[in-house]
Amino acid sequence: MSLYKNLFKQTLIYGLATVIPRIISVILTPLYVIYLPDESKMGEISVIFAYLVFFNVILSYGMETAFFRFYNKEDNKKSVISTSTISLFWTSIGFLVLGLLFRNTLATWSNISVDYITYSIWILTLDALAIIPFSKLRAEKKPIKYSVIKIGNVTVNLCLTIFFLAFLPKLATNNPDSFFNTIYFENFQIGYIFIATLAASLATLLVLLPNYTSISWKFDKLLWKKMMKYGSPILIAGLAFAVNEHFDKILLQWMHIPLSEIGAYSACYKIGMFMVLFRTAYTLGIEPFFFSHASNENAPATYATVTKYFVIFGSFICLFVIAFIDILKIPLVPKATYWSAIKVVPLIVLANFFLGIYTNLSVWYKLIDKTKVGAYISLIGAAITLILNWLLIPTMSYYASAIATLSAYGTMMIISYQLGQKHYPIPYDFKRIFSYLGLTIMFSAISFYIPYLRENYFVKFALLALFLYFIYYSEKETLLRIIKRKSKYNDHKNH
């Protein structure tokens, strides 16, 4: 019992360190919408952040996952720490030097300001240097320290962003002879966003700096080769995931879609984060559960039940967000000029729901040690994303990107289900899962795409109530069993 209790505790703490930064990223979006001059600036920073995601994957080149694998496998753990640290240190420094030397070329090629390129290079380098120190904290089972530093990073970023965008202009205007006036520049909002991010990354690395002074700095070439071989598929899978999640913004720019449209799309895309938050929190908790129950005789039945209840909760969130988009958009995207892109939200929410179901279905290849299958499925998803974007963007603009994301994750979900039933059969309650999913899609379409009903919140509440009643009616026997079991437990406890 203490093992599971400790596992739950660590999962909860790590979950907070993952979910809170995502929550803060949702808070940053309305800040950008309010304080950036227009949608084109939002589009510009969205494209740059998309590039950052790709370079983050490249600069880690699977070494983080390889570190955990070999830290638990090798007897000489110090060698694993020093070898992976030295590897990432020199590749990061090499990237920094080359990036700064060729920043003007990169700026010309990407059509991004050289100043923003410079900030990005430094941010990427600092973040890459923090990878192994963070991994070491997790390997040494120091979840609280890990979480405090992670949450501290995004908190510094948020506070500095608020200061630079909201307070600095007023302080500089009201105090023309003060220090604030010397650091204030007009129309430099994007620059301030980068400075806030850079300061947060620098502060994080300074806190983690003792990890660099405490290692032996001995490099094991043979171990490094094994780690690189192990990490290579992780790099490919990471790039494929980045294509599915972020490459649409880059493609939109490449295909000459106005930055103002990209900005509106990126801002409204964030409304889909409700499903992302649910999916992320669930994944962090459920993956250890899947592995801890792998040896149980009734494991497949347990996985089937867990997946069904994920679909139930996910369906409710999906329906709620889509039904009340026109309320949620006011605090999350607080400028009406951005709302032209609100039509992508149902597709993005549903796409993230499909990705969550895929996460559940993907348990089979993890349990039978065929993780390469996951990389292949991700590559198929990335190919669908690229092809559909390339074909549809010229006529559909950013709406094509939303369709591509939904198609990619839907296809990945179906492929994983079909392959899983062949290699590791799980008795999913397909009839009920399909019913919940179908009802969610139908009710969501009714509440969003029919103009009269979109404005009628009485109908929307009625649809939600009807959906909940259908869940209750379908799951009544299970719910009654749980209530009876709880009642018996309380009676026994009282006596």
JSON list of C-alpha atoms in Angstrom, two decimals, residues 257-408:
[
{"chain": "A", "resi": 257, "resn": "ILE", "atom": "CA", "xyz": [-1.53, 33.38, -44.90]},
{"chain": "A", "resi": 258, "resn": "PRO", "atom": "CA", "xyz": [-1.64, 36.86, -43.28]},
{"chain": "A", "resi": 259, "resn": "LEU", "atom": "CA", "xyz": [-0.12, 37.01, -39.80]},
{"chain": "A", "resi": 260, "resn": "SER", "atom": "CA", "xyz": [-3.36, 38.58, -38.55]},
{"chain": "A", "resi": 261, "resn": "GLU", "atom": "CA", "xyz": [-5.25, 35.37, -39.45]},
{"chain": "A", "resi": 262, "resn": "ILE", "atom": "CA", "xyz": [-2.54, 33.20, -37.85]},
{"chain": "A", "resi": 263, "resn": "GLY", "atom": "CA", "xyz": [-2.79, 35.34, -34.70]},
{"chain": "A", "resi": 264, "resn": "ALA", "atom": "CA", "xyz": [-6.58, 34.97, -34.48]},
{"chain": "A", "resi": 265, "resn": "TYR", "atom": "CA", "xyz": [-6.27, 31.21, -35.07]},
{"chain": "A", "resi": 266, "resn": "SER", "atom": "CA", "xyz": [-3.55, 30.82, -32.41]},
{"chain": "A", "resi": 267, "resn": "ALA", "atom": "CA", "xyz": [-5.52, 32.76, -29.80]},
{"chain": "A", "resi": 268, "resn": "CYS", "atom": "CA", "xyz": [-8.77, 30.85, -30.34]},
{"chain": "A", "resi": 269, "resn": "TYR", "atom": "CA", "xyz": [-6.81, 27.58, -30.45]},
{"chain": "A", "resi": 270, "resn": "LYS", "atom": "CA", "xyz": [-6.02, 28.13, -26.77]},
{"chain": "A", "resi": 271, "resn": "ILE", "atom": "CA", "xyz": [-9.69, 27.68, -25.81]},
{"chain": "A", "resi": 272, "resn": "GLY", "atom": "CA", "xyz": [-9.12, 24.02, -26.60]},
{"chain": "A", "resi": 273, "resn": "MET", "atom": "CA", "xyz": [-6.66, 23.95, -23.67]},
{"chain": "A", "resi": 274, "resn": "PHE", "atom": "CA", "xyz": [-9.44, 22.82, -21.33]},
{"chain": "A", "resi": 275, "resn": "MET", "atom": "CA", "xyz": [-9.35, 19.41, -22.97]},
{"chain": "A", "resi": 276, "resn": "VAL", "atom": "CA", "xyz": [-5.53, 19.51, -23.02]},
{"chain": "A", "resi": 277, "resn": "LEU", "atom": "CA", "xyz": [-5.43, 20.14, -19.27]},
{"chain": "A", "resi": 278, "resn": "PHE", "atom": "CA", "xyz": [-7.79, 17.23, -18.59]},
{"chain": "A", "resi": 279, "resn": "ARG", "atom": "CA", "xyz": [-5.82, 14.96, -20.93]},
{"chain": "A", "resi": 280, "resn": "THR", "atom": "CA", "xyz": [-2.46, 15.95, -19.40]},
{"chain": "A", "resi": 281, "resn": "ALA", "atom": "CA", "xyz": [-3.54, 15.51, -15.78]},
{"chain": "A", "resi": 282, "resn": "TYR", "atom": "CA", "xyz": [-5.16, 12.19, -16.62]},
{"chain": "A", "resi": 283, "resn": "THR", "atom": "CA", "xyz": [-2.11, 10.88, -18.53]},
{"chain": "A", "resi": 284, "resn": "LEU", "atom": "CA", "xyz": [0.27, 11.72, -15.68]},
{"chain": "A", "resi": 285, "resn": "GLY", "atom": "CA", "xyz": [-1.86, 9.74, -13.26]},
{"chain": "A", "resi": 286, "resn": "ILE", "atom": "CA", "xyz": [-2.91, 6.85, -15.44]},
{"chain": "A", "resi": 287, "resn": "GLU", "atom": "CA", "xyz": [0.39, 5.74, -17.04]},
{"chain": "A", "resi": 288, "resn": "PRO", "atom": "CA", "xyz": [1.90, 4.58, -13.70]},
{"chain": "A", "resi": 289, "resn": "PHE", "atom": "CA", "xyz": [-1.45, 2.89, -12.95]},
{"chain": "A", "resi": 290, "resn": "PHE", "atom": "CA", "xyz": [-1.36, 1.00, -16.26]},
{"chain": "A", "resi": 291, "resn": "PHE", "atom": "CA", "xyz": [2.13, -0.34, -15.59]},
{"chain": "A", "resi": 292, "resn": "SER", "atom": "CA", "xyz": [1.46, -1.20, -11.94]},
{"chain": "A", "resi": 293, "resn": "HIS", "atom": "CA", "xyz": [-1.55, -3.34, -12.97]},
{"chain": "A", "resi": 294, "resn": "ALA", "atom": "CA", "xyz": [0.12, -5.01, -15.96]},
{"chain": "A", "resi": 295, "resn": "SER", "atom": "CA", "xyz": [0.72, -8.32, -14.12]},
{"chain": "A", "resi": 296, "resn": "ASN", "atom": "CA", "xyz": [-2.85, -8.60, -12.78]},
{"chain": "A", "resi": 297, "resn": "GLU", "atom": "CA", "xyz": [-5.03, -11.28, -14.32]},
{"chain": "A", "resi": 298, "resn": "ASN", "atom": "CA", "xyz": [-7.92, -8.88, -14.85]},
{"chain": "A", "resi": 299, "resn": "ALA", "atom": "CA", "xyz": [-5.71, -6.06, -16.23]},
{"chain": "A", "resi": 300, "resn": "PRO", "atom": "CA", "xyz": [-7.39, -5.93, -19.69]},
{"chain": "A", "resi": 301, "resn": "ALA", "atom": "CA", "xyz": [-10.85, -5.56, -18.11]},
{"chain": "A", "resi": 302, "resn": "THR", "atom": "CA", "xyz": [-9.51, -2.82, -15.81]},
{"chain": "A", "resi": 303, "resn": "TYR", "atom": "CA", "xyz": [-8.00, -0.93, -18.77]},
{"chain": "A", "resi": 304, "resn": "ALA", "atom": "CA", "xyz": [-11.32, -1.20, -20.62]},
{"chain": "A", "resi": 305, "resn": "THR", "atom": "CA", "xyz": [-13.21, 0.29, -17.66]},
{"chain": "A", "resi": 306, "resn": "VAL", "atom": "CA", "xyz": [-10.70, 3.11, -17.20]},
{"chain": "A", "resi": 307, "resn": "THR", "atom": "CA", "xyz": [-10.93, 4.01, -20.90]},
{"chain": "A", "resi": 308, "resn": "LYS", "atom": "CA", "xyz": [-14.73, 4.07, -20.77]},
{"chain": "A", "resi": 309, "resn": "TYR", "atom": "CA", "xyz": [-14.71, 6.52, -17.87]},
{"chain": "A", "resi": 310, "resn": "PHE", "atom": "CA", "xyz": [-12.12, 8.68, -19.58]},
{"chain": "A", "resi": 311, "resn": "VAL", "atom": "CA", "xyz": [-14.53, 8.91, -22.52]},
{"chain": "A", "resi": 312, "resn": "ILE", "atom": "CA", "xyz": [-17.40, 9.81, -20.18]},
{"chain": "A", "resi": 313, "resn": "PHE", "atom": "CA", "xyz": [-15.54, 12.67, -18.46]},
{"chain": "A", "resi": 314, "resn": "GLY", "atom": "CA", "xyz": [-13.89, 13.79, -21.69]},
{"chain": "A", "resi": 315, "resn": "SER", "atom": "CA", "xyz": [-17.24, 13.81, -23.51]},
{"chain": "A", "resi": 316, "resn": "PHE", "atom": "CA", "xyz": [-18.75, 16.07, -20.86]},
{"chain": "A", "resi": 317, "resn": "ILE", "atom": "CA", "xyz": [-15.81, 18.52, -21.03]},
{"chain": "A", "resi": 318, "resn": "CYS", "atom": "CA", "xyz": [-15.93, 18.47, -24.82]},
{"chain": "A", "resi": 319, "resn": "LEU", "atom": "CA", "xyz": [-19.68, 19.21, -24.90]},
{"chain": "A", "resi": 320, "resn": "PHE", "atom": "CA", "xyz": [-19.46, 21.86, -22.17]},
{"chain": "A", "resi": 321, "resn": "VAL", "atom": "CA", "xyz": [-16.63, 23.80, -23.85]},
{"chain": "A", "resi": 322, "resn": "ILE", "atom": "CA", "xyz": [-18.23, 23.71, -27.32]},
{"chain": "A", "resi": 323, "resn": "ALA", "atom": "CA", "xyz": [-21.70, 24.61, -25.99]},
{"chain": "A", "resi": 324, "resn": "PHE", "atom": "CA", "xyz": [-20.37, 27.60, -24.02]},
{"chain": "A", "resi": 325, "resn": "ILE", "atom": "CA", "xyz": [-17.64, 28.82, -26.40]},
{"chain": "A", "resi": 326, "resn": "ASP", "atom": "CA", "xyz": [-19.31, 32.20, -26.75]},
{"chain": "A", "resi": 327, "resn": "ILE", "atom": "CA", "xyz": [-19.03, 32.74, -22.98]},
{"chain": "A", "resi": 328, "resn": "LEU", "atom": "CA", "xyz": [-15.51, 31.28, -22.61]},
{"chain": "A", "resi": 329, "resn": "LYS", "atom": "CA", "xyz": [-14.12, 33.41, -25.45]},
{"chain": "A", "resi": 330, "resn": "ILE", "atom": "CA", "xyz": [-14.79, 36.65, -23.54]},
{"chain": "A", "resi": 331, "resn": "PRO", "atom": "CA", "xyz": [-12.21, 36.11, -20.74]},
{"chain": "A", "resi": 332, "resn": "LEU", "atom": "CA", "xyz": [-9.86, 33.89, -22.77]},
{"chain": "A", "resi": 333, "resn": "VAL", "atom": "CA", "xyz": [-9.74, 35.90, -26.01]},
{"chain": "A", "resi": 334, "resn": "PRO", "atom": "CA", "xyz": [-10.94, 39.33, -24.87]},
{"chain": "A", "resi": 335, "resn": "LYS", "atom": "CA", "xyz": [-10.92, 41.15, -28.24]},
{"chain": "A", "resi": 336, "resn": "ALA", "atom": "CA", "xyz": [-13.75, 40.75, -30.72]},
{"chain": "A", "resi": 337, "resn": "THR", "atom": "CA", "xyz": [-11.38, 41.17, -33.66]},
{"chain": "A", "resi": 338, "resn": "TYR", "atom": "CA", "xyz": [-9.96, 37.71, -32.88]},
{"chain": "A", "resi": 339, "resn": "TRP", "atom": "CA", "xyz": [-13.32, 35.94, -32.81]},
{"chain": "A", "resi": 340, "resn": "SER", "atom": "CA", "xyz": [-13.45, 35.31, -36.54]},
{"chain": "A", "resi": 341, "resn": "ALA", "atom": "CA", "xyz": [-11.36, 32.20, -35.81]},
{"chain": "A", "resi": 342, "resn": "ILE", "atom": "CA", "xyz": [-13.69, 30.85, -33.12]},
{"chain": "A", "resi": 343, "resn": "LYS", "atom": "CA", "xyz": [-15.03, 28.30, -35.65]},
{"chain": "A", "resi": 344, "resn": "VAL", "atom": "CA", "xyz": [-11.86, 26.21, -35.19]},
{"chain": "A", "resi": 345, "resn": "VAL", "atom": "CA", "xyz": [-12.50, 25.57, -31.48]},
{"chain": "A", "resi": 346, "resn": "PRO", "atom": "CA", "xyz": [-14.95, 22.61, -31.81]},
{"chain": "A", "resi": 347, "resn": "LEU", "atom": "CA", "xyz": [-12.47, 20.84, -34.10]},
{"chain": "A", "resi": 348, "resn": "ILE", "atom": "CA", "xyz": [-9.50, 21.51, -31.78]},
{"chain": "A", "resi": 349, "resn": "VAL", "atom": "CA", "xyz": [-11.38, 20.39, -28.66]},
{"chain": "A", "resi": 350, "resn": "LEU", "atom": "CA", "xyz": [-12.52, 17.20, -30.38]},
{"chain": "A", "resi": 351, "resn": "ALA", "atom": "CA", "xyz": [-8.99, 16.62, -31.75]},
{"chain": "A", "resi": 352, "resn": "ASN", "atom": "CA", "xyz": [-7.50, 16.81, -28.26]},
{"chain": "A", "resi": 353, "resn": "PHE", "atom": "CA", "xyz": [-10.24, 14.47, -27.02]},
{"chain": "A", "resi": 354, "resn": "PHE", "atom": "CA", "xyz": [-9.23, 11.96, -29.71]},
{"chain": "A", "resi": 355, "resn": "LEU", "atom": "CA", "xyz": [-5.60, 12.33, -28.64]},
{"chain": "A", "resi": 356, "resn": "GLY", "atom": "CA", "xyz": [-6.63, 11.53, -25.05]},
{"chain": "A", "resi": 357, "resn": "ILE", "atom": "CA", "xyz": [-8.46, 8.39, -26.21]},
{"chain": "A", "resi": 358, "resn": "TYR", "atom": "CA", "xyz": [-5.38, 7.47, -28.25]},
{"chain": "A", "resi": 359, "resn": "THR", "atom": "CA", "xyz": [-3.29, 7.78, -25.06]},
{"chain": "A", "resi": 360, "resn": "ASN", "atom": "CA", "xyz": [-5.58, 5.23, -23.41]},
{"chain": "A", "resi": 361, "resn": "LEU", "atom": "CA", "xyz": [-5.52, 2.90, -26.39]},
{"chain": "A", "resi": 362, "resn": "SER", "atom": "CA", "xyz": [-1.72, 3.12, -26.70]},
{"chain": "A", "resi": 363, "resn": "VAL", "atom": "CA", "xyz": [-1.21, 1.19, -23.45]},
{"chain": "A", "resi": 364, "resn": "TRP", "atom": "CA", "xyz": [-0.92, -2.08, -25.41]},
{"chain": "A", "resi": 365, "resn": "TYR", "atom": "CA", "xyz": [2.38, -1.34, -27.16]},
{"chain": "A", "resi": 366, "resn": "LYS", "atom": "CA", "xyz": [3.91, 0.06, -23.98]},
{"chain": "A", "resi": 367, "resn": "LEU", "atom": "CA", "xyz": [3.05, -3.07, -22.03]},
{"chain": "A", "resi": 368, "resn": "ILE", "atom": "CA", "xyz": [4.53, -5.45, -24.62]},
{"chain": "A", "resi": 369, "resn": "ASP", "atom": "CA", "xyz": [7.64, -3.29, -25.19]},
{"chain": "A", "resi": 370, "resn": "LYS", "atom": "CA", "xyz": [6.83, -2.28, -28.77]},
{"chain": "A", "resi": 371, "resn": "THR", "atom": "CA", "xyz": [7.24, 1.46, -28.25]},
{"chain": "A", "resi": 372, "resn": "LYS", "atom": "CA", "xyz": [8.49, 1.89, -31.81]},
{"chain": "A", "resi": 373, "resn": "VAL", "atom": "CA", "xyz": [4.89, 1.34, -32.88]},
{"chain": "A", "resi": 374, "resn": "GLY", "atom": "CA", "xyz": [4.04, 4.61, -31.13]},
{"chain": "A", "resi": 375, "resn": "ALA", "atom": "CA", "xyz": [6.69, 6.40, -33.19]},
{"chain": "A", "resi": 376, "resn": "TYR", "atom": "CA", "xyz": [5.29, 4.91, -36.42]},
{"chain": "A", "resi": 377, "resn": "ILE", "atom": "CA", "xyz": [1.73, 5.94, -35.52]},
{"chain": "A", "resi": 378, "resn": "SER", "atom": "CA", "xyz": [2.96, 9.46, -34.68]},
{"chain": "A", "resi": 379, "resn": "LEU", "atom": "CA", "xyz": [4.72, 9.64, -38.05]},
{"chain": "A", "resi": 380, "resn": "ILE", "atom": "CA", "xyz": [1.49, 8.65, -39.82]},
{"chain": "A", "resi": 381, "resn": "GLY", "atom": "CA", "xyz": [-0.30, 11.42, -37.92]},
{"chain": "A", "resi": 382, "resn": "ALA", "atom": "CA", "xyz": [2.42, 13.91, -38.88]},
{"chain": "A", "resi": 383, "resn": "ALA", "atom": "CA", "xyz": [2.15, 12.88, -42.55]},
{"chain": "A", "resi": 384, "resn": "ILE", "atom": "CA", "xyz": [-1.63, 13.44, -42.49]},
{"chain": "A", "resi": 385, "resn": "THR", "atom": "CA", "xyz": [-1.10, 16.83, -40.83]},
{"chain": "A", "resi": 386, "resn": "LEU", "atom": "CA", "xyz": [1.42, 17.94, -43.48]},
{"chain": "A", "resi": 387, "resn": "ILE", "atom": "CA", "xyz": [-0.53, 16.61, -46.48]},
{"chain": "A", "resi": 388, "resn": "LEU", "atom": "CA", "xyz": [-3.92, 18.05, -45.46]},
{"chain": "A", "resi": 389, "resn": "ASN", "atom": "CA", "xyz": [-2.39, 21.42, -44.53]},
{"chain": "A", "resi": 390, "resn": "TRP", "atom": "CA", "xyz": [-0.55, 21.58, -47.84]},
{"chain": "A", "resi": 391, "resn": "LEU", "atom": "CA", "xyz": [-3.66, 20.69, -49.85]},
{"chain": "A", "resi": 392, "resn": "LEU", "atom": "CA", "xyz": [-6.28, 22.71, -47.98]},
{"chain": "A", "resi": 393, "resn": "ILE", "atom": "CA", "xyz": [-4.56, 25.88, -46.69]},
{"chain": "A", "resi": 394, "resn": "PRO", "atom": "CA", "xyz": [-4.69, 27.67, -50.09]},
{"chain": "A", "resi": 395, "resn": "THR", "atom": "CA", "xyz": [-8.51, 27.52, -50.09]},
{"chain": "A", "resi": 396, "resn": "MET", "atom": "CA", "xyz": [-9.41, 27.22, -46.37]},
{"chain": "A", "resi": 397, "resn": "SER", "atom": "CA", "xyz": [-6.64, 29.14, -44.56]},
{"chain": "A", "resi": 398, "resn": "TYR", "atom": "CA", "xyz": [-6.28, 28.22, -40.85]},
{"chain": "A", "resi": 399, "resn": "TYR", "atom": "CA", "xyz": [-9.51, 26.17, -40.86]},
{"chain": "A", "resi": 400, "resn": "ALA", "atom": "CA", "xyz": [-7.54, 23.63, -42.89]},
{"chain": "A", "resi": 401, "resn": "SER", "atom": "CA", "xyz": [-5.07, 23.32, -39.99]},
{"chain": "A", "resi": 402, "resn": "ALA", "atom": "CA", "xyz": [-7.88, 22.52, -37.55]},
{"chain": "A", "resi": 403, "resn": "ILE", "atom": "CA", "xyz": [-9.27, 19.87, -39.94]},
{"chain": "A", "resi": 404, "resn": "ALA", "atom": "CA", "xyz": [-5.76, 18.40, -40.34]},
{"chain": "A", "resi": 405, "resn": "THR", "atom": "CA", "xyz": [-5.24, 18.19, -36.55]},
{"chain": "A", "resi": 406, "resn": "LEU", "atom": "CA", "xyz": [-8.60, 16.46, -36.06]},
{"chain": "A", "resi": 407, "resn": "SER", "atom": "CA", "xyz": [-7.92, 14.03, -38.93]},
{"chain": "A", "resi": 408, "resn": "ALA", "atom": "CA", "xyz": [-4.42, 13.19, -37.66]}
]
